[in-house]
Amino acid sequence: MKTFHKSHKLDNVCYDIRGPVMDEANRMIARGETILKLNIGNPAPFGFRAPDEVIDAMQSNLTATEGYSDSKGLLSARQAIADYCVNVKHIEGVTPDDIYTGNGASELITMSMQGLLDNGDEVLVPAPDYPLWTASVTLAGGTAVHYICDECADWYPDLDDIRSKITPRTKGIVIINPNNPTGALYPRELLEEIAQIARENGLIIYSDEIYDRLVMDGLEHTSISSLAPDVFSITFNGLSKSHLIAGYRCGWMTLCGEKSHVKGYIEGLNLLSSMRLCSNVPAQSLVPTALKNAYTTKELLVPGGRIYEQREFIYNAINDIPGMSAVKPKAAFYIFPKMDMRKFNITDDEKFVLDFLKEKKILLTHGGGFHWETPDHFRIVYLPQLDQLQQAAEGLRDFLATYRQA
Ligand code: PLP
């Protein structure tokens, strides 16, 4: 019989977030075991509910959104997004024509790379990264060149490392701000320096800002696109996280800044956008309501709010475990702790996560899944309630008291 393999296009696509750990977790679940999942940034299973008016907006628009929309999205949605970009994010000159809605930001991340890259082109991607970026660059035939984000500097991108990795084939630079998996939020001065590097080297900036409304400690998110109107940039955003509706698949990308030299690229994006007809139209229809109420999650992010208190707890608990440390996240709902490799004799972070899963029934993601090369990190999603986070922290403390890799 004819056998079928995955396409060679996927040969170098590495999306480690699936793999042996997830396989084991699925086997355990199939056996009826209960697992505490700290591995995926999906708010709904942890009791976070979308704002009522957002649900109402989608429900009341269901009949009117049965058909395809314009391939970029409903004008009402794109106008609301353009207004958000101009009035809230201070990005000059954005119009509905610059916006593409997508089935989550994910679809558009892939589309932006498919439209740009020829075989062998390079894109600078952070390490650690949200792995879809590396996978999308690779699937599009490009090479993801990882630049280091420095844990000793609040996980900010290392500018010298970025500069040293630019070659004549480099077409773009990706930043993830606020960051998954580190929870870092980049200050304006740093963004200005990244913009300057892009300017000097003719790079397109790809700024993943999906967590821009999940910022704590009185800080504010700055969009790099607001700082560099002379540079072409694309921002990525959506409602999965800020409005706790990851399952509705509602995201968008915005083309910002100088466009005279990227007309051909935009033509390619329009073509790719038309090929998928349009994104989920009922989800688009709630965007104006959602963005009018852009601050619905604010109460979760201040003292007394769930995300804030859970962040405080996990940050303190991790730093309290001998041999572990973590930088305090400023945004999103992830923490990326470091293990003392010598103390635990760790040489394989994926094995650590697998061993921990088997013994404690708690699911983490190993640092390698985020293209972090040294096997000394893992990511915790701190969305679960405090009692579950307490269980996780106690599990880690107990496990690491004796764990040593052979
Ligand atoms: N970008 C980052 C940094 C993410 O963490 C995620 C999801 O976790 C996405 C993009 C994808 O978001 P969406 O649900 O809009 O596809």
Short mmCIF file of C-alpha atoms and ligand atoms in Angstrom, two decimals:
data_model
loop_
_atom_site.label_atom_id
_atom_site.label_comp_id
_atom_site.label_asym_id
_atom_site.label_seq_id
_atom_site.Cartn_x
_atom_site.Cartn_y
_atom_site.Cartn_z
CA MET A 1 0.00 0.00 0.00
CA LYS A 2 1.15 3.53 -0.70
CA THR A 3 2.48 5.18 2.47
CA PHE A 4 2.27 8.85 3.26
CA HIS A 5 4.79 10.97 5.10
CA LYS A 6 4.74 14.54 6.17
CA SER A 7 5.76 16.97 3.46
CA HIS A 8 9.47 17.77 3.17
CA LYS A 9 8.42 21.38 3.67
CA LEU A 10 8.01 20.40 7.32
CA ASP A 11 11.39 18.69 7.63
CA ASN A 12 13.08 21.44 9.61
CA VAL A 13 9.98 22.85 11.22
CA CYS A 14 10.47 22.34 14.91
CA TYR A 15 7.45 22.86 17.12
CA ASP A 16 8.68 21.15 20.27
CA ILE A 17 5.73 22.32 22.27
CA ARG A 18 4.17 19.06 21.04
CA GLY A 19 6.34 15.95 21.39
CA PRO A 20 7.19 13.21 23.90
CA VAL A 21 5.98 15.19 26.91
CA MET A 22 2.58 15.87 25.38
CA ASP A 23 2.40 12.25 24.21
CA GLU A 24 2.96 11.06 27.76
CA ALA A 25 0.44 13.57 29.11
CA ASN A 26 -2.14 12.29 26.64
CA ARG A 27 -1.42 8.68 27.65
CA MET A 28 -1.86 9.60 31.31
CA ILE A 29 -5.14 11.38 30.58
CA ALA A 30 -6.34 8.37 28.58
CA ARG A 31 -5.59 6.21 31.63
CA GLY A 32 -7.91 8.47 33.62
CA GLU A 33 -5.21 10.35 35.53
CA THR A 34 -5.75 14.00 36.37
CA ILE A 35 -2.99 16.34 35.26
CA LEU A 36 -2.41 19.90 36.33
CA LYS A 37 -1.75 21.67 33.04
CA LEU A 38 0.63 24.60 33.36
CA ASN A 39 1.65 24.39 29.74
CA ILE A 40 -0.79 26.39 27.64
CA GLY A 41 -1.90 30.01 27.74
CA ASN A 42 -5.59 29.31 27.40
CA PRO A 43 -7.56 31.28 30.00
CA ALA A 44 -11.01 29.65 29.69
CA PRO A 45 -10.28 26.27 31.37
CA PHE A 46 -9.08 28.14 34.47
CA GLY A 47 -12.37 29.89 35.07
CA PHE A 48 -11.65 33.17 33.27
CA ARG A 49 -14.82 34.35 31.53
CA ALA A 50 -15.17 36.68 28.58
CA PRO A 51 -16.88 39.99 29.28
CA ASP A 52 -20.69 39.63 28.86
CA GLU A 53 -20.95 42.45 26.33
CA VAL A 54 -18.47 40.66 24.07
CA ILE A 55 -20.53 37.48 24.07
CA ASP A 56 -23.72 39.52 23.55
CA ALA A 57 -22.14 41.35 20.60
CA MET A 58 -21.26 38.08 18.90
CA GLN A 59 -24.64 36.54 19.60
CA SER A 60 -26.59 39.49 18.28
CA ASN A 61 -24.49 39.54 15.10
CA LEU A 62 -24.71 35.84 14.29
CA THR A 63 -27.41 36.13 11.64
CA ALA A 64 -25.73 39.08 9.96
CA THR A 65 -22.38 37.29 9.79
CA GLU A 66 -23.35 34.10 8.01
CA GLY A 67 -21.53 35.01 4.81
CA TYR A 68 -17.88 35.61 3.95
CA SER A 69 -16.61 39.10 4.68
CA ASP A 70 -14.07 41.13 2.73
CA SER A 71 -10.90 39.01 2.87
CA LYS A 72 -9.23 41.51 5.20
CA GLY A 73 -12.27 41.58 7.47
CA LEU A 74 -15.43 43.54 8.23
CA LEU A 75 -14.96 47.27 7.82
CA SER A 76 -16.49 47.86 11.27
CA ALA A 77 -13.85 45.62 12.86
CA ARG A 78 -10.97 47.11 10.90
CA GLN A 79 -12.12 50.66 11.65
CA ALA A 80 -12.23 49.85 15.39
CA ILE A 81 -8.74 48.33 15.19
CA ALA A 82 -7.40 51.32 13.23
CA ASP A 83 -8.88 53.66 15.86
CA TYR A 84 -7.27 51.57 18.60
CA CYS A 85 -3.90 51.75 16.84
CA VAL A 86 -4.07 55.51 16.36
CA ASN A 87 -5.75 56.63 19.58
CA VAL A 88 -4.50 54.08 22.12
CA LYS A 89 -1.22 52.85 20.66
CA HIS A 90 -0.28 56.21 19.06
CA ILE A 91 0.67 54.64 15.73
CA GLU A 92 0.43 57.33 13.06
CA GLY A 93 -1.78 57.10 10.02
CA VAL A 94 -3.26 53.59 10.38
CA THR A 95 -6.42 53.10 8.29
CA PRO A 96 -8.75 50.10 7.88
CA ASP A 97 -6.88 49.26 4.69
CA ASP A 98 -3.77 48.49 6.77
CA ILE A 99 -5.56 45.86 8.86
CA TYR A 100 -6.01 42.15 8.16
CA THR A 101 -8.15 40.12 10.54
CA GLY A 102 -7.19 36.50 11.08
CA ASN A 103 -8.22 33.28 12.78
CA GLY A 104 -6.08 34.32 15.70
CA ALA A 105 -2.81 36.16 15.31
CA SER A 106 -1.33 32.73 14.56
CA GLU A 107 -2.74 32.58 11.04
CA LEU A 108 -1.32 36.00 10.25
CA ILE A 109 2.12 35.27 11.68
CA THR A 110 2.37 32.35 9.27
CA MET A 111 0.92 34.43 6.43
CA SER A 112 3.36 37.29 7.02
CA MET A 113 6.31 34.92 6.65
CA GLN A 114 4.85 33.03 3.67
CA GLY A 115 4.43 36.33 1.87
CA LEU A 116 7.97 37.54 2.59
CA LEU A 117 10.54 34.80 2.42
CA ASP A 118 12.43 33.06 -0.32
CA ASN A 119 14.55 30.02 0.45
CA GLY A 120 17.55 30.99 2.51
CA ASP A 121 16.30 34.40 3.60
CA GLU A 122 16.91 35.13 7.26
CA VAL A 123 14.72 36.56 10.00
CA LEU A 124 15.97 37.51 13.43
CA VAL A 125 13.83 35.79 16.06
CA PRO A 126 14.26 36.05 19.83
CA ALA A 127 15.51 33.22 22.01
CA PRO A 128 13.51 32.30 23.93
CA ASP A 129 10.67 32.76 21.47
CA TYR A 130 7.02 31.92 21.03
CA PRO A 131 7.86 28.93 18.83
CA LEU A 132 5.29 29.65 16.14
CA TRP A 133 7.62 32.39 14.90
CA THR A 134 10.54 30.06 14.28
CA ALA A 135 8.23 27.45 12.78
CA SER A 136 6.61 30.01 10.46
CA VAL A 137 9.95 31.34 9.23
CA THR A 138 11.15 27.79 8.59
CA LEU A 139 7.96 26.64 6.86
CA ALA A 140 8.23 29.65 4.55
CA GLY A 141 11.70 28.48 3.48
CA GLY A 142 13.59 30.97 5.61
CA THR A 143 16.13 30.59 8.38
CA ALA A 144 15.29 31.79 11.85
CA VAL A 145 18.43 33.31 13.32
CA HIS A 146 17.99 33.52 17.06
CA TYR A 147 19.18 36.52 19.03
CA ILE A 148 19.54 36.30 22.77
CA CYS A 149 17.25 37.88 25.29
CA ASP A 150 19.30 38.41 28.41
CA GLU A 151 17.95 37.03 31.67
CA CYS A 152 20.42 39.18 33.62
CA ALA A 153 18.89 42.28 32.00
CA ASP A 154 15.22 41.57 32.70
CA TRP A 155 15.11 39.33 29.62
CA TYR A 156 15.58 42.29 27.28
CA PRO A 157 16.95 41.63 23.77
CA ASP A 158 20.75 41.84 23.59
CA LEU A 159 21.32 44.58 21.02
CA ASP A 160 24.94 43.64 20.32
CA ASP A 161 23.87 40.09 19.64
CA ILE A 162 21.19 41.37 17.24
CA ARG A 163 23.72 43.54 15.41
CA SER A 164 26.23 40.70 15.16
CA LYS A 165 23.68 38.41 13.50
CA ILE A 166 22.57 40.68 10.67
CA THR A 167 23.71 39.49 7.24
CA PRO A 168 22.85 40.60 3.68
CA ARG A 169 20.08 37.94 3.74
CA THR A 170 18.35 39.31 6.85
CA LYS A 171 14.91 40.61 5.92
CA GLY A 172 13.23 41.20 9.24
CA ILE A 173 13.41 41.20 13.00
CA VAL A 174 10.75 39.77 15.28
CA ILE A 175 10.12 41.14 18.75
CA ILE A 176 7.58 39.70 21.17
CA ASN A 177 6.55 42.50 23.50
CA PRO A 178 5.12 41.77 26.06
CA ASN A 179 6.97 38.51 25.92
CA ASN A 180 5.95 34.91 25.98
CA PRO A 181 7.62 32.96 27.66
CA THR A 182 9.47 35.47 29.89
CA GLY A 183 6.75 37.99 30.78
CA ALA A 184 9.16 40.84 29.93
CA LEU A 185 7.89 44.26 28.88
CA TYR A 186 10.29 46.37 26.83
CA PRO A 187 10.94 50.02 27.72
CA ARG A 188 10.65 52.76 25.15
CA GLU A 189 14.41 53.43 24.97
CA LEU A 190 15.11 49.79 24.12
CA LEU A 191 12.42 49.82 21.43
CA GLU A 192 13.96 52.97 19.99
CA GLU A 193 17.30 51.21 19.73
CA ILE A 194 15.75 48.18 18.03
CA ALA A 195 13.96 50.50 15.61
CA GLN A 196 17.27 52.21 14.86
CA ILE A 197 18.90 48.86 14.06
CA ALA A 198 16.00 48.08 11.70
CA ARG A 199 16.28 51.52 10.13
CA GLU A 200 20.04 51.26 9.56
CA ASN A 201 19.81 47.78 8.08
CA GLY A 202 16.60 48.05 6.08
CA LEU A 203 14.77 45.42 8.13
CA ILE A 204 11.03 44.96 8.51
CA ILE A 205 9.95 44.92 12.15
CA TYR A 206 7.46 42.23 13.21
CA SER A 207 6.07 43.13 16.62
CA ASP A 208 3.93 40.52 18.36
CA GLU A 209 1.83 42.53 20.83
CA ILE A 210 -0.87 40.01 21.70
CA TYR A 211 -0.36 40.69 25.44
CA ASP A 212 -0.33 44.50 25.19
CA ARG A 213 -3.35 44.87 27.47
CA LEU A 214 -2.07 42.43 30.12
CA VAL A 215 0.52 44.63 31.78
CA MET A 216 1.06 44.97 35.54
CA ASP A 217 2.78 47.21 38.10
CA GLY A 218 1.40 50.46 36.65
CA LEU A 219 3.57 50.06 33.56
CA GLU A 220 2.43 50.83 30.05
CA HIS A 221 3.01 49.00 26.81
CA THR A 222 4.63 50.97 24.01
CA SER A 223 4.25 49.77 20.46
CA ILE A 224 7.53 49.96 18.54
CA SER A 225 5.47 51.02 15.52
CA SER A 226 4.56 54.26 17.30
CA LEU A 227 8.27 55.12 17.54
CA ALA A 228 9.34 54.51 13.97
CA PRO A 229 6.88 55.86 11.38
CA ASP A 230 9.72 55.90 8.85
CA VAL A 231 10.27 52.13 9.17
CA PHE A 232 7.87 49.52 7.80
CA SER A 233 6.54 47.35 10.62
CA ILE A 234 3.74 44.89 11.20
CA THR A 235 2.10 44.53 14.59
CA PHE A 236 0.14 41.44 15.64
CA ASN A 237 -2.66 41.54 18.16
CA GLY A 238 -5.99 39.97 19.00
CA LEU A 239 -8.58 39.15 21.61
CA SER A 240 -7.45 35.65 22.67
CA LYS A 241 -5.68 36.87 25.78
CA SER A 242 -6.96 40.36 26.56
CA HIS A 243 -10.61 39.34 26.29
CA LEU A 244 -10.09 35.72 27.36
CA ILE A 245 -11.65 34.34 24.17
CA ALA A 246 -8.81 32.29 22.70
CA GLY A 247 -11.31 29.82 21.25
CA TYR A 248 -13.10 32.41 19.11
CA ARG A 249 -9.92 32.82 17.01
CA CYS A 250 -9.96 36.56 16.64
CA GLY A 251 -6.70 38.30 15.77
CA TRP A 252 -5.33 40.92 13.42
CA MET A 253 -2.17 42.36 11.93
CA THR A 254 -1.57 46.00 11.14
CA LEU A 255 0.79 47.30 8.50
CA CYS A 256 2.44 50.43 9.91
CA GLY A 257 4.90 53.09 8.85
CA GLU A 258 6.60 53.69 5.51
CA LYS A 259 5.17 51.52 2.73
CA SER A 260 6.60 52.90 -0.49
CA HIS A 261 9.26 50.15 -0.69
CA VAL A 262 7.02 47.20 0.29
CA LYS A 263 4.27 47.42 -2.32
CA GLY A 264 5.19 44.02 -3.79
CA TYR A 265 5.14 42.41 -0.35
CA ILE A 266 1.71 43.90 0.37
CA GLU A 267 0.49 42.50 -2.96
CA GLY A 268 1.64 39.07 -1.73
CA LEU A 269 -0.15 39.51 1.59
CA ASN A 270 -3.35 40.50 -0.20
CA LEU A 271 -3.07 37.39 -2.35
CA LEU A 272 -2.57 35.11 0.66
CA SER A 273 -5.39 36.85 2.50
CA SER A 274 -7.78 36.26 -0.41
CA MET A 275 -6.76 32.60 -0.68
CA ARG A 276 -8.21 31.88 2.77
CA LEU A 277 -11.33 33.93 1.83
CA CYS A 278 -11.65 35.60 5.25
CA SER A 279 -11.36 34.94 8.96
CA ASN A 280 -14.20 33.90 11.27
CA VAL A 281 -16.79 36.61 10.67
CA PRO A 282 -18.87 36.28 13.90
CA ALA A 283 -15.63 36.76 15.86
CA GLN A 284 -14.74 39.84 13.82
CA SER A 285 -18.14 41.30 14.56
CA LEU A 286 -17.43 41.66 18.28
CA VAL A 287 -14.19 43.61 17.79
CA PRO A 288 -15.74 47.11 18.02
CA THR A 289 -17.42 46.22 21.32
CA ALA A 290 -14.30 44.53 22.66
CA LEU A 291 -11.98 47.39 21.81
CA LYS A 292 -14.37 49.98 23.20
CA ASN A 293 -13.93 48.09 26.42
CA ALA A 294 -10.21 47.47 26.06
CA TYR A 295 -9.64 47.52 29.78
CA THR A 296 -11.96 44.77 30.92
CA THR A 297 -9.04 42.70 32.19
CA LYS A 298 -7.54 45.59 34.15
CA GLU A 299 -9.07 44.46 37.41
CA LEU A 300 -7.27 41.13 37.07
CA LEU A 301 -3.90 42.87 36.84
CA VAL A 302 -3.83 45.01 39.98
CA PRO A 303 -3.35 43.98 43.64
CA GLY A 304 -6.29 41.79 44.61
CA GLY A 305 -6.84 40.73 40.98
CA ARG A 306 -6.36 37.11 39.99
CA ILE A 307 -3.50 37.41 37.50
CA TYR A 308 -1.58 39.83 39.72
CA GLU A 309 -1.93 37.71 42.86
CA GLN A 310 -1.08 34.52 40.98
CA ARG A 311 2.02 36.20 39.56
CA GLU A 312 3.09 37.34 43.04
CA PHE A 313 2.59 33.86 44.43
CA ILE A 314 4.45 31.93 41.73
CA TYR A 315 7.31 34.42 41.56
CA ASN A 316 7.93 34.23 45.31
CA ALA A 317 7.38 30.47 45.46
CA ILE A 318 9.86 29.75 42.65
CA ASN A 319 12.55 31.98 44.09
CA ASP A 320 12.06 30.22 47.43
CA ILE A 321 13.01 26.80 46.05
CA PRO A 322 16.71 26.00 46.55
CA GLY A 323 18.46 25.91 43.16
CA MET A 324 15.76 27.86 41.32
CA SER A 325 15.35 31.49 40.36
CA ALA A 326 13.11 33.58 38.14
CA VAL A 327 12.90 37.13 36.88
CA LYS A 328 9.64 38.79 37.88
CA PRO A 329 7.27 38.90 34.89
CA LYS A 330 5.76 42.32 34.19
CA ALA A 331 3.07 41.23 31.76
CA ALA A 332 1.15 38.29 30.27
CA PHE A 333 0.79 35.18 32.46
CA TYR A 334 4.02 33.25 32.07
CA ILE A 335 7.17 32.84 34.14
CA PHE A 336 10.37 31.30 32.80
CA PRO A 337 12.36 29.96 35.77
CA LYS A 338 15.97 28.86 35.75
CA MET A 339 17.30 25.69 37.36
CA ASP A 340 20.80 25.37 38.74
CA MET A 341 22.15 22.86 36.21
CA ARG A 342 25.07 21.85 38.42
CA LYS A 343 23.00 21.29 41.51
CA PHE A 344 20.49 19.08 39.70
CA ASN A 345 22.98 17.76 37.14
CA ILE A 346 20.49 18.63 34.42
CA THR A 347 21.58 18.00 30.86
CA ASP A 348 18.17 17.49 29.24
CA ASP A 349 15.34 19.91 30.05
CA GLU A 350 12.74 17.89 28.16
CA LYS A 351 13.61 14.83 30.26
CA PHE A 352 13.27 16.94 33.39
CA VAL A 353 9.77 18.01 32.37
CA LEU A 354 8.87 14.42 31.46
CA ASP A 355 10.18 13.02 34.75
CA PHE A 356 8.32 15.73 36.67
CA LEU A 357 5.12 14.99 34.78
CA LYS A 358 5.33 11.27 35.50
CA GLU A 359 6.02 11.76 39.19
CA LYS A 360 3.89 14.78 40.07
CA LYS A 361 1.28 14.80 37.29
CA ILE A 362 2.06 18.42 36.56
CA LEU A 363 2.68 19.54 32.99
CA LEU A 364 5.29 22.23 32.24
CA THR A 365 7.01 23.19 28.98
CA HIS A 366 10.78 22.76 28.71
CA GLY A 367 12.88 25.75 27.69
CA GLY A 368 14.04 24.03 24.49
CA GLY A 369 10.43 24.28 23.28
CA PHE A 370 11.05 28.04 23.10
CA HIS A 371 14.39 27.65 21.31
CA TRP A 372 16.33 28.28 24.50
CA GLU A 373 19.45 26.22 23.95
CA THR A 374 20.82 25.71 27.44
CA PRO A 375 18.74 22.99 29.12
CA ASP A 376 18.14 24.96 32.30
CA HIS A 377 14.71 26.62 31.93
CA PHE A 378 11.06 25.76 31.74
CA ARG A 379 7.87 27.77 31.44
CA ILE A 380 4.99 27.89 33.87
CA VAL A 381 1.61 29.30 32.83
CA TYR A 382 0.29 30.86 36.02
CA LEU A 383 -3.37 31.04 35.00
CA PRO A 384 -4.62 28.35 37.44
CA GLN A 385 -6.08 29.36 40.80
CA LEU A 386 -3.77 29.90 43.77
CA ASP A 387 -4.46 26.49 45.34
CA GLN A 388 -3.34 24.78 42.14
CA LEU A 389 -0.27 26.97 41.85
CA GLN A 390 0.52 26.09 45.45
CA GLN A 391 0.26 22.42 44.55
CA ALA A 392 2.62 23.04 41.62
CA ALA A 393 5.16 24.92 43.73
CA GLU A 394 5.11 22.26 46.45
CA GLY A 395 5.46 19.57 43.79
CA LEU A 396 8.50 21.30 42.34
CA ARG A 397 10.12 21.84 45.72
CA ASP A 398 9.59 18.24 46.68
CA PHE A 399 10.72 16.87 43.31
CA LEU A 400 13.86 18.99 43.14
CA ALA A 401 14.88 18.08 46.67
CA THR A 402 16.14 14.74 45.35
CA TYR A 403 16.07 14.96 41.53
CA ARG A 404 19.42 14.53 39.80
CA GLN A 405 19.82 13.48 36.19
CA ALA A 406 22.14 10.52 35.63
N1 PLP B 1 1.78 35.36 19.89
C1 PLP B 1 2.13 34.99 21.12
C2 PLP B 1 3.34 35.59 21.74
C3 PLP B 1 1.37 34.04 21.83
O1 PLP B 1 1.74 33.68 23.05
C4 PLP B 1 0.24 33.48 21.20
C5 PLP B 1 -0.56 32.44 21.87
O2 PLP B 1 -0.22 31.93 22.92
C6 PLP B 1 -0.08 33.90 19.92
C7 PLP B 1 0.70 34.85 19.29
C8 PLP B 1 -1.28 33.35 19.17
O3 PLP B 1 -2.42 34.00 19.52
P1 PLP B 1 -3.82 33.74 18.78
O4 PLP B 1 -4.67 33.02 19.76
O5 PLP B 1 -4.32 35.11 18.46
O6 PLP B 1 -3.55 32.93 17.57
#
